[in-house]
Coordinates of C-alpha atoms and ligand atoms in Angstrom, one line a residue:
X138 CA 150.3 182.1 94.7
X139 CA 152.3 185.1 92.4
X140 CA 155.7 184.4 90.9
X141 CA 158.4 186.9 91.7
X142 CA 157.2 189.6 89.3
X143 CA 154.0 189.6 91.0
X144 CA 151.8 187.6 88.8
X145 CA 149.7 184.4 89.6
X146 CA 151.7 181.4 88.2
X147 CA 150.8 180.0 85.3
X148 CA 149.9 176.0 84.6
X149 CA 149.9 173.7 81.8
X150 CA 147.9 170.9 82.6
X151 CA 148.7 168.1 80.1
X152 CA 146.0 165.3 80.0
X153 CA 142.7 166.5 81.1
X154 CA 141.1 163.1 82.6
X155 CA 139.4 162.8 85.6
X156 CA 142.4 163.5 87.3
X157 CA 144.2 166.5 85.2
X158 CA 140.7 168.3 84.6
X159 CA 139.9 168.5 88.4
X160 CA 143.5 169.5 89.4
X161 CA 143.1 172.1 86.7
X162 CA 139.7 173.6 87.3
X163 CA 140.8 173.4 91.3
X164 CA 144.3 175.0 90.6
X165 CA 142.4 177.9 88.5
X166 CA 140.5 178.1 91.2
X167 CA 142.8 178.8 94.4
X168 CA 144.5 181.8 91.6
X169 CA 146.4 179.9 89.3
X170 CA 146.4 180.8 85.2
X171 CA 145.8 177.2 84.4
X172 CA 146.0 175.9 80.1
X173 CA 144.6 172.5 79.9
X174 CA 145.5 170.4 77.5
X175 CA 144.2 167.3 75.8
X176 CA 145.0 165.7 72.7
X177 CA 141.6 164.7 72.4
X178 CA 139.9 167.3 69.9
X179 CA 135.9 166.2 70.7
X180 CA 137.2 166.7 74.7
X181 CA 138.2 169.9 74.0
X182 CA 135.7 171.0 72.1
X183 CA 133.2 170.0 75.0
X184 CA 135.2 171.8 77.5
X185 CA 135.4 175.2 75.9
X186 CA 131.6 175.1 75.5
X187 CA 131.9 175.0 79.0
X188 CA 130.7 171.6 79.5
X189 CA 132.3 168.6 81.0
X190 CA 132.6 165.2 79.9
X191 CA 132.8 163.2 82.9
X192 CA 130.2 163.2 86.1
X193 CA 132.3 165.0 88.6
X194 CA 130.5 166.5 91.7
X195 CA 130.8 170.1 92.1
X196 CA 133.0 170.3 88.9
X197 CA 131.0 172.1 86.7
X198 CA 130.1 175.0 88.6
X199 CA 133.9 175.8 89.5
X200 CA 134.9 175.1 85.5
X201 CA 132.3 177.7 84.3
X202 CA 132.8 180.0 87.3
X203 CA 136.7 180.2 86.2
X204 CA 136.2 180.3 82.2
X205 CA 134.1 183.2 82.9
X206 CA 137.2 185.0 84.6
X207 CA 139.5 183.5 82.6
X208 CA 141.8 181.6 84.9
X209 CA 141.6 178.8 82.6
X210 CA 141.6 178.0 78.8
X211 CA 141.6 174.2 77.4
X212 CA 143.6 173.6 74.3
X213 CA 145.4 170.5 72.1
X214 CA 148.3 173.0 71.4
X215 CA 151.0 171.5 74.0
X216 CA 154.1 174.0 72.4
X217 CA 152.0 177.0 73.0
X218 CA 150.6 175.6 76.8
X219 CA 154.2 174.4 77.9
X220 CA 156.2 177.8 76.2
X221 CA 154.6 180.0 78.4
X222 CA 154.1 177.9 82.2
X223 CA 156.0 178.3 85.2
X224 CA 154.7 174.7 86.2
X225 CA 153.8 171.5 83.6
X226 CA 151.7 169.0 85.0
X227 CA 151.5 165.5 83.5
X228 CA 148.4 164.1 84.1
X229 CA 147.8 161.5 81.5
X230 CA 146.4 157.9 81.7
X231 CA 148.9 155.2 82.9
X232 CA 146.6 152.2 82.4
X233 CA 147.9 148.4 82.8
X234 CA 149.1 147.3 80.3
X235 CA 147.9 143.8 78.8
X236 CA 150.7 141.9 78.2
X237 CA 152.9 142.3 81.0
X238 CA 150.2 143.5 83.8
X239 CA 153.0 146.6 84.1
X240 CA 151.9 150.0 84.2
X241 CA 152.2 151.3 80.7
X242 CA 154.1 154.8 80.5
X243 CA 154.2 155.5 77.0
X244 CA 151.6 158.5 76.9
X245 CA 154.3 159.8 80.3
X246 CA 156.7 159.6 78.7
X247 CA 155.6 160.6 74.8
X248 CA 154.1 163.7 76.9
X249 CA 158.1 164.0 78.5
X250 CA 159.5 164.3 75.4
X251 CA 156.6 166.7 73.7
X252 CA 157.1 169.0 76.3
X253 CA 160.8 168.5 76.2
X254 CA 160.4 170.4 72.7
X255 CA 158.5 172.6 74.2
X256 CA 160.1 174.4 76.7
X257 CA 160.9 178.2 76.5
X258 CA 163.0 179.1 80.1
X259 CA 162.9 177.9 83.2
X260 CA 159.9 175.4 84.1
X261 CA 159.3 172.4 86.5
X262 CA 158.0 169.7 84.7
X263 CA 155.6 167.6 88.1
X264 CA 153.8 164.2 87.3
X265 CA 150.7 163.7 88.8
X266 CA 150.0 160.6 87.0
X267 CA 150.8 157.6 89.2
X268 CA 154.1 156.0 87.7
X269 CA 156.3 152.9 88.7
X270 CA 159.4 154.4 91.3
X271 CA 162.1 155.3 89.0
X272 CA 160.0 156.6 86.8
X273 CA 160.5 160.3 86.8
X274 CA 164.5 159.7 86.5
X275 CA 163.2 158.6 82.9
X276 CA 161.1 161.6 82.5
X277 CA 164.1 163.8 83.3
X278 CA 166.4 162.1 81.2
X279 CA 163.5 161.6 78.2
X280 CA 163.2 166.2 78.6
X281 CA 167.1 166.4 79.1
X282 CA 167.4 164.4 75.7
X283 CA 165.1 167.0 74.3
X284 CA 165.9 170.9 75.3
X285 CA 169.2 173.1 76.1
X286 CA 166.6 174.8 78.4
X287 CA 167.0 174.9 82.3
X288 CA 164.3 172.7 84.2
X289 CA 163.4 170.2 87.1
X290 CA 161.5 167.5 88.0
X291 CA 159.1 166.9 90.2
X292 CA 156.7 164.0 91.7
X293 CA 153.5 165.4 93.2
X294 CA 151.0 162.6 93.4
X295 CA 146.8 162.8 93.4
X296 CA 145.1 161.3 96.3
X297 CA 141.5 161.8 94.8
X298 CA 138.8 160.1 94.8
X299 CA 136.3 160.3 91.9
X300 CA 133.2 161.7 93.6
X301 CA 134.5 163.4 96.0
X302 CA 137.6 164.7 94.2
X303 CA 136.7 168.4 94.2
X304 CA 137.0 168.4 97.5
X305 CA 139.6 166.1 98.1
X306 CA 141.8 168.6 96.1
X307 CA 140.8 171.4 98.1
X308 CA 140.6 169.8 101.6
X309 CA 144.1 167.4 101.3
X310 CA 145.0 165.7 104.2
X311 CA 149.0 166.0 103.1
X312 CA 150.7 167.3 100.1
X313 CA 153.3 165.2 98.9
X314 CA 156.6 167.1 97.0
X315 CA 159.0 165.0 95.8
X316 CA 162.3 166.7 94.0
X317 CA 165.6 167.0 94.4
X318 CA 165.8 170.7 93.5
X319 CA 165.3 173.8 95.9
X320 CA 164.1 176.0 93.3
X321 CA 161.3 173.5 92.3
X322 CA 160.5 172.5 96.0
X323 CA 160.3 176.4 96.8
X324 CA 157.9 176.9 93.9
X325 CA 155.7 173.5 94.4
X326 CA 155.5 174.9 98.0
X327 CA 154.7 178.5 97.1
X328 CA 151.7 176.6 94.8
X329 CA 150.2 175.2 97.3
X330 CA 149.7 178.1 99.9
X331 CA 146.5 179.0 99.2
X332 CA 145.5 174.9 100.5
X333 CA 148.2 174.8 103.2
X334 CA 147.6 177.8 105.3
X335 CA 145.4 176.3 107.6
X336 CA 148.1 173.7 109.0
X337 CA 147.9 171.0 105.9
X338 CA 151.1 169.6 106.2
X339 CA 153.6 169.5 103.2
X340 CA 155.9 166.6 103.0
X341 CA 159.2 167.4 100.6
X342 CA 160.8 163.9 99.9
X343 CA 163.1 162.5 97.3
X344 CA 161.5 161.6 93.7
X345 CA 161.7 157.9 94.9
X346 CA 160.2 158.5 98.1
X347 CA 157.2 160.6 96.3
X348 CA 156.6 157.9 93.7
X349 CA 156.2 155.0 96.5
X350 CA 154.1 157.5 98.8
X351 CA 151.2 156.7 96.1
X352 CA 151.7 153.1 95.6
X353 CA 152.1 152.2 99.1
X354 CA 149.1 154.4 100.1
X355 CA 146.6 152.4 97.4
X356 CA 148.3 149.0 97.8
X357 CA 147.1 149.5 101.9
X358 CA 143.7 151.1 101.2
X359 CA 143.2 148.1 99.0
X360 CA 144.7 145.3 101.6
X361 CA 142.3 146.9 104.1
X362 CA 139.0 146.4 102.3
X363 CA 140.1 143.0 101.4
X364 CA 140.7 141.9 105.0
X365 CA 137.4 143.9 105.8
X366 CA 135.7 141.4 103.1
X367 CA 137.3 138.4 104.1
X368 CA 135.9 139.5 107.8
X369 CA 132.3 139.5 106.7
X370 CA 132.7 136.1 105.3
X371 CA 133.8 135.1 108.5
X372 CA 131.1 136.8 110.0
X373 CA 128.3 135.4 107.5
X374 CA 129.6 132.0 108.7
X375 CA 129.2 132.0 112.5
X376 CA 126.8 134.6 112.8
X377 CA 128.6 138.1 113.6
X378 CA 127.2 140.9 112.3
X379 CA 130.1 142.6 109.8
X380 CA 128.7 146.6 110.2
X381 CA 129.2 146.2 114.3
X382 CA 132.3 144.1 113.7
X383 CA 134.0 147.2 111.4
X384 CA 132.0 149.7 113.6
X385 CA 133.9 148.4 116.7
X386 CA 137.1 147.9 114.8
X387 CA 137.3 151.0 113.6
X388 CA 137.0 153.0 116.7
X389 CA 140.1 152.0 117.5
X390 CA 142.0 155.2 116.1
X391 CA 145.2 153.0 115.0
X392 CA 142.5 151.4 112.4
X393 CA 140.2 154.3 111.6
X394 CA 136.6 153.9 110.3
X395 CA 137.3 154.4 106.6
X396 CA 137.6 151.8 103.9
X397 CA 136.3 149.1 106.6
X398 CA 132.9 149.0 103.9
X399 CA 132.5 145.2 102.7
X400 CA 131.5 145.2 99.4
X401 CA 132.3 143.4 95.8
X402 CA 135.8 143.7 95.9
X403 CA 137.6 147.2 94.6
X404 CA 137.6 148.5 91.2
X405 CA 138.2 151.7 89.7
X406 CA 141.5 153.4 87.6
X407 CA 143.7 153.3 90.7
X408 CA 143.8 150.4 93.1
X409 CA 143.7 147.3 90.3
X410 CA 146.2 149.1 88.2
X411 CA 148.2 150.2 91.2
X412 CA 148.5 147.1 93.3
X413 CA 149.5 144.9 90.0
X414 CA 152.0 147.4 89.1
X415 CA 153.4 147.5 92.8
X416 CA 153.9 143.8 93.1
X417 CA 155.5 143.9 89.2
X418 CA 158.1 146.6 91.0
X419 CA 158.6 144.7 93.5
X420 CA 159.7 141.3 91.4
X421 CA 162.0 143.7 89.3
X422 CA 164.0 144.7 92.6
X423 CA 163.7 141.0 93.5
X424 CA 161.3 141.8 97.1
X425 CA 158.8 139.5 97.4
X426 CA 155.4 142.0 98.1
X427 CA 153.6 138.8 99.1
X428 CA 150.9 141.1 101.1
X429 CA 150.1 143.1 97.8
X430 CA 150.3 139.6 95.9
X431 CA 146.9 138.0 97.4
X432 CA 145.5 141.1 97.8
X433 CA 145.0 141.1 94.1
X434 CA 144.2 137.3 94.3
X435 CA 141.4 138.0 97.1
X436 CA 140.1 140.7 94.6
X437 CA 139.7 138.9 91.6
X438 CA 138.4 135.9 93.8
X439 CA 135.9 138.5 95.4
X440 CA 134.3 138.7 92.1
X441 CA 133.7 135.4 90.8
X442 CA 132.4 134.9 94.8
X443 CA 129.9 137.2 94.2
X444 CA 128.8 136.2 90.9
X445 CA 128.7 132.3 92.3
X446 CA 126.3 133.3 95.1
X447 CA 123.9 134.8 92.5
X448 CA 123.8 131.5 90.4
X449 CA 122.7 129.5 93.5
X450 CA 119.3 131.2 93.4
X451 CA 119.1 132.9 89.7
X452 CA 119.5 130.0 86.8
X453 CA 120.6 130.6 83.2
X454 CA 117.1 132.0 80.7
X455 CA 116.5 133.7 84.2
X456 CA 116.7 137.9 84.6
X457 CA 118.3 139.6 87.3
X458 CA 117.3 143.2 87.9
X459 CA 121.1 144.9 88.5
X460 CA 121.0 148.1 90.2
X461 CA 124.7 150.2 89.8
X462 CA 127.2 149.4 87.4
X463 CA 129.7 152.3 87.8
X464 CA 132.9 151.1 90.5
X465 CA 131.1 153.1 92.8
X466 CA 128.5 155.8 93.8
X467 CA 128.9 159.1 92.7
X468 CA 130.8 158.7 89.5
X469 CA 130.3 157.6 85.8
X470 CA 133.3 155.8 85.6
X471 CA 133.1 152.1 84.8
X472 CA 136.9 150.9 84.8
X473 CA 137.1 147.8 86.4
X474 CA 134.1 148.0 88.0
X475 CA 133.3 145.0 89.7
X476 CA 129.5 145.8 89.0
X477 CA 130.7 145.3 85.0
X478 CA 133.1 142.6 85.8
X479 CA 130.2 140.4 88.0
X480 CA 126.8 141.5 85.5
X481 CA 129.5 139.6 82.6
X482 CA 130.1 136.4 84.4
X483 CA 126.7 136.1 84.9
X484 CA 125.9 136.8 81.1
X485 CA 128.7 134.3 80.5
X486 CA 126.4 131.8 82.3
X487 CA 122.9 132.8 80.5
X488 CA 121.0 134.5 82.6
X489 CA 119.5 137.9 81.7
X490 CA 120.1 141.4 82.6
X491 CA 117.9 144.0 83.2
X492 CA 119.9 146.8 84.5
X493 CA 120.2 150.4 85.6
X494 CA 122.5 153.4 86.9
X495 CA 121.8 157.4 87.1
X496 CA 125.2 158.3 85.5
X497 CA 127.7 154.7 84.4
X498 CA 129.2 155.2 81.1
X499 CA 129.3 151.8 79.6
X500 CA 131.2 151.7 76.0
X501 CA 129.4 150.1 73.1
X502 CA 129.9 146.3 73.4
X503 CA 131.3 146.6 76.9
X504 CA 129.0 143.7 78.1
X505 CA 128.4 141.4 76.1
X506 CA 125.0 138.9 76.4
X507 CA 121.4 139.4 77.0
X508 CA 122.0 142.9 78.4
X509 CA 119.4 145.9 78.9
X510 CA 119.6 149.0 80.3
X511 CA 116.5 150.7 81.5
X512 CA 116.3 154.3 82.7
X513 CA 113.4 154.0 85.0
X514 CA 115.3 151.9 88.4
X515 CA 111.7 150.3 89.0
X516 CA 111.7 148.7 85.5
X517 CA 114.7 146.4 86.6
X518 CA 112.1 144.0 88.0
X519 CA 109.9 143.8 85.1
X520 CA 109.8 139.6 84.8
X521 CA 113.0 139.6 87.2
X522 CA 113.5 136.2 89.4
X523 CA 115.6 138.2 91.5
X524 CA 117.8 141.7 92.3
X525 CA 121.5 142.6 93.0
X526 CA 122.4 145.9 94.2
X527 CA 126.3 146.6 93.0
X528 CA 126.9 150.2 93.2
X529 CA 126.2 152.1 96.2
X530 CA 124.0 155.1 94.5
X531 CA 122.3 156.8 98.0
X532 CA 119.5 157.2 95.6
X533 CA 118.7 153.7 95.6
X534 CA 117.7 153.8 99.3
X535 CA 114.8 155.7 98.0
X536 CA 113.3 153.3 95.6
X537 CA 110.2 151.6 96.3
X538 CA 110.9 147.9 96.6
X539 CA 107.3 147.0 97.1
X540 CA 106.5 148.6 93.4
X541 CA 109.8 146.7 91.8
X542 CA 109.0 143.3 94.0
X543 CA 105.0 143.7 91.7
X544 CA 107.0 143.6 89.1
X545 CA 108.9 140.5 89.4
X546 CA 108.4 136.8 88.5
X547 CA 105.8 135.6 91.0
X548 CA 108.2 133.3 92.7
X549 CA 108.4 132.7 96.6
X550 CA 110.7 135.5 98.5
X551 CA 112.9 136.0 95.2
X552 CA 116.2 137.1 96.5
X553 CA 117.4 140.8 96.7
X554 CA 121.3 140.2 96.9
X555 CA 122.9 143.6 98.5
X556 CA 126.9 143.4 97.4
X557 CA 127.1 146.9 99.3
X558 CA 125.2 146.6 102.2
X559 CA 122.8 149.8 101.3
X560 CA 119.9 148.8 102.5
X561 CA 118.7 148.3 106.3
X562 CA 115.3 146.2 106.2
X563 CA 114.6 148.3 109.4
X564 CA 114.1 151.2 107.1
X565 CA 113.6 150.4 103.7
X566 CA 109.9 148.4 103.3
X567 CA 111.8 144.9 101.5
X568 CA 108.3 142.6 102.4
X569 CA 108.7 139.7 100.5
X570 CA 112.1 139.0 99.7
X571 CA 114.6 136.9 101.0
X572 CA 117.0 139.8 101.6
X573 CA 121.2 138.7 101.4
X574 CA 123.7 141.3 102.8
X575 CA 127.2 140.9 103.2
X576 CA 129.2 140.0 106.3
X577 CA 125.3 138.6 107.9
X578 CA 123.0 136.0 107.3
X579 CA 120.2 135.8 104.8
X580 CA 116.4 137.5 106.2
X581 CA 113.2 136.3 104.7
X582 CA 111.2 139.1 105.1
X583 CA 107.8 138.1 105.7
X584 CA 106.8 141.2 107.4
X585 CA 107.7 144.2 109.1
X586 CA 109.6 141.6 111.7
X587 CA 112.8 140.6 109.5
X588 CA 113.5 136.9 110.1
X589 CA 117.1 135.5 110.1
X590 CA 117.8 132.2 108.3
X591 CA 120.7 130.2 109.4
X592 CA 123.5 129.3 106.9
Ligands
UDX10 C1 145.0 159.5 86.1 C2 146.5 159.3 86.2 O1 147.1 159.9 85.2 C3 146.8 157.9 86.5 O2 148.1 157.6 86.5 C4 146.2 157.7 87.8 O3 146.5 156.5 88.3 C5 144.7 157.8 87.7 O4 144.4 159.1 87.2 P1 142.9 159.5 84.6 O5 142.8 161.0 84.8 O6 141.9 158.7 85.3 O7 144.4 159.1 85.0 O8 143.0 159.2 83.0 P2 142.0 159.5 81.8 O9 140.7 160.0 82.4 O10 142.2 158.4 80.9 O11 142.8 160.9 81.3 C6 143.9 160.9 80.6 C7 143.8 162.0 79.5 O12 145.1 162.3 78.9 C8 142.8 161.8 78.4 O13 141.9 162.8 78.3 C9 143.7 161.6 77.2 O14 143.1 162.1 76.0 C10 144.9 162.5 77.6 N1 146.1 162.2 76.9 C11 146.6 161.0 76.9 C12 146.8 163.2 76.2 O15 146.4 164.4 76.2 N2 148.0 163.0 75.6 C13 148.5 161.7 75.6 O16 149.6 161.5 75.0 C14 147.8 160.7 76.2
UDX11 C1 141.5 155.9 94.8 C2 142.2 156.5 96.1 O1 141.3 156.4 97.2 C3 142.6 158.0 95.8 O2 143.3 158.5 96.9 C4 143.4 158.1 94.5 O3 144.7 157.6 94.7 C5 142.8 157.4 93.4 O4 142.4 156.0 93.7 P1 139.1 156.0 93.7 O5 139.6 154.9 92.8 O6 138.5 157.2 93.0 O7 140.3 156.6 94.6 O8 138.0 155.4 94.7 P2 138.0 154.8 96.2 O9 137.0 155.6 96.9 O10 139.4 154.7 96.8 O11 137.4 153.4 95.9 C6 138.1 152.4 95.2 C7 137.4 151.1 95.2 O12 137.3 150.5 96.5 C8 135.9 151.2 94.8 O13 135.5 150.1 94.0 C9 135.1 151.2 96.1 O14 133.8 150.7 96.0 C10 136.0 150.2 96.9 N1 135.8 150.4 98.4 C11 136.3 151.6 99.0 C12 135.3 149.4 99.1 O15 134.9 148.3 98.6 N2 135.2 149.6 100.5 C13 135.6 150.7 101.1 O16 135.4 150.8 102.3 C14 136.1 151.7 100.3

């Protein structure tokens, strides 16, 4: 990955999230010369002590392996980062935004016009941040506005998932490269060799195209695990079982296995965002995206559901022991986590929270109630009436239910709700609880022999 004099290209990475730090470190890695930048001082300042501020699998090791041989710096100076790169990534945050439910592309498009002033020569400016179609027209015009210097644009969007998003960068499944100019095409392309040689196949579309790639792939991801949820309701109500049902289903190749996982509803910094900004698009070009529409209905619905089914058993002045707050195993990240979203209708309602997770990072005042967070998992059942798994940690598998269930409330078989369907009471010893999954009906486990209940 050399430009024509030989040398490896050279990268600003502008935003250095979870997104533009691992495409950074993984860019510095397959030979790039990669300057990230942030305008975040404190974030900085953590990076070039060559730690990282978000809980990123595998990250770490590649970040210190390529700050020790100098493939990549981290800086808040954007003139200096962008004067000197081949390629400018913009990876900054493109949260909803409140009022209109739009996504908001100020820091895009602020960034745009920063590295507009920026420029020194020829330089293709790529967003990696997922923005409305149309979008990067702007960003051209906002740079155009800005500099006499030659450049292109470029749409290259992320498909990675936090957790596994080391690897996802370095084992893609496509490569999307979305511009309308050969020279930026030929040097996106030339980029990406070093993850492409082994047959990964590079799709070169229009801007438009590129930008609507992304939203179309999260807008489906997140239709499927709705329909997957409304499945399991289905099956709790005549008796199917909903991991053979998505087992079966998904050996059919046409549906595939993945995203067929029941659970709380999604959360996370892509697919609520993403599937509220879709349908938004969509009513601007006046086409109905009525799919997308109750998606986001089922989802918010979801939530409340599984908040509702633990007031049945768990009454307000009563604690619940929460396992798993973060959106999902395997990262830190709390944005929209339905874990957060359900633990605060349920402090809405009284009850009490006793709660834990190895790695969430929940904001001061984030949830507001009787909230505590413990850092021993067994300590959740300390006086608990009952238990709700929300995040899928693997580690949780491990815990010793029989020492948390001693802990408890001595009530009858209090109720260990599983919103992930983690546990298997053929493995795990859950004696004495009436154990409710989703997508099957409720066990009273009085022994060894799991017992279904009807309804
Ligand atoms: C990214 C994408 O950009 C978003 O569009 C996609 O849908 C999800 O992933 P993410 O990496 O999760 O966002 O965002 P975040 O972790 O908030 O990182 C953004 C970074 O950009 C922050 O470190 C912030 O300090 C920085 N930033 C923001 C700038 O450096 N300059 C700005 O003007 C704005
Ligand atoms: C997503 C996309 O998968 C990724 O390609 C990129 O575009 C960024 O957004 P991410 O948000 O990190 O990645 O997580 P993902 O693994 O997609 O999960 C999103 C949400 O869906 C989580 O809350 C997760 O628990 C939920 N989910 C996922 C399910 O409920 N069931 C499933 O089967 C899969």
């Amino acid at each position: 990955m050399t430009r024509s004099d030989g040398h490896p290209l050279k990268i600003a990475m502008i935003g250095t999230g979870y997104v533009g730090l691992v495409s950074g470190v993984c860019f510095a890695e397959i030979g790039a010369n990669v300057v990230c930048v942030d305008k975040n001082q404190g974030k900085i300042d953590t990076l070039l002590k060559g730690n990282i501020p978000i809980y990123e699998p595998g990250l770490s090791e590649l970040l210190i392996k390529n700050k020790e041989r100098q493939q990549i710096q981290f800086t808040t100076n954007l003139d200096e980062a962008v004067s000197q790169a081949d390629v400018v990534f913009i990876a900054v945050g493109t949260p909803t935004s409140p009022e209109s439910g739009e996504a908001d592309l100020s820091y895009v498009f602020k960034a745009a016009e920063e590295i507009g002033n920026a420029l020194d020569g020829y330089t293709v400016v790529v967003t990696k941040s997922t923005v409305p179609v149309g979008t990067n027209k702007k960003v051209k015009d906002i740079i155009a506005k800005a500099t006499c210097q030659n450049f292109d644009v470029a749409s290259n969007p992320e498909f990675l998932r936090e957790g596994s998003a080391v690897y996802d960068f370095m084992n893609p499944e496509r490569v999307i490269i979305g511009t309308d100019s050969p020279q930026a095409r030929e040097l996106l392309t030339r980029l990406y060799d070093p993850l492409c040689d082994e047959g990964v196949p590079r799709l070169r579309t229009t801007l438009e195209t590129a930008e609507l790639i992304k939203y179309g792939a999260n807008a489906f991801l997140a239709a499927k695990i709705m329909f997957i949820n409304e499945i399991a309701n289905l099956c709790e109500a005549t008796g199917a079982n909903i991991r053979e049902v998505a087992k079966g289903m998904g050996m059919d190749q046409r549906i595939g296995r993945s995203f067929l996982n029941t659970g709380p509803g999604y959360g996370g910094s892509c697919f609520p965002k993403d599937t509220l900004a879709l349908n938004l698009t969509g009513k601007s070009y006046g086409v109905d995206l009525t799919i997308v529409e109750q998606v986001i209905r089922s989802n918010a619905e979801r939530k409340s559901e599984m908040a509702r089914r633990i007031l049945t058993k768990i009454k307000p002045g009563e604690t619940l022991g929460v396992l798993g707050l973060s959106f999902k195993a395997n990262t830190d990240d709390t944005r929209e986590s339905p874990a957060v979203e359900i633990c605060q209708q349920l402090l809405d309602q009284g009850v009490k929270l006793k709660a834990y997770d190895p790695k969430a990072h929940l904001d001061k005042d984030q949830l507001q109630g009787d909230f505590t967070r413990v850092e021993d998992p067994t300590e959740v059942g300390k006086d608990a009436s009952g238990l709700a798994i929300l995040t899928e940690w693997a580690e949780f598998k491990a815990l010793d239910f029989q020492a948390i269930h001693g802990k408890m409330k001595k009530t009858d078989f209090p109720s260990l709700f599983d919103f992930r369907n983690l546990l298997d009471p053929e493995v795990q010893n859950l004696q004495g609880f009436e154990y409710h999954s989703l997508g099957s009906q409720k066990m009273k486990i009085t022994s060894s022999q799991p017992l279904t209940l009807a309804g």
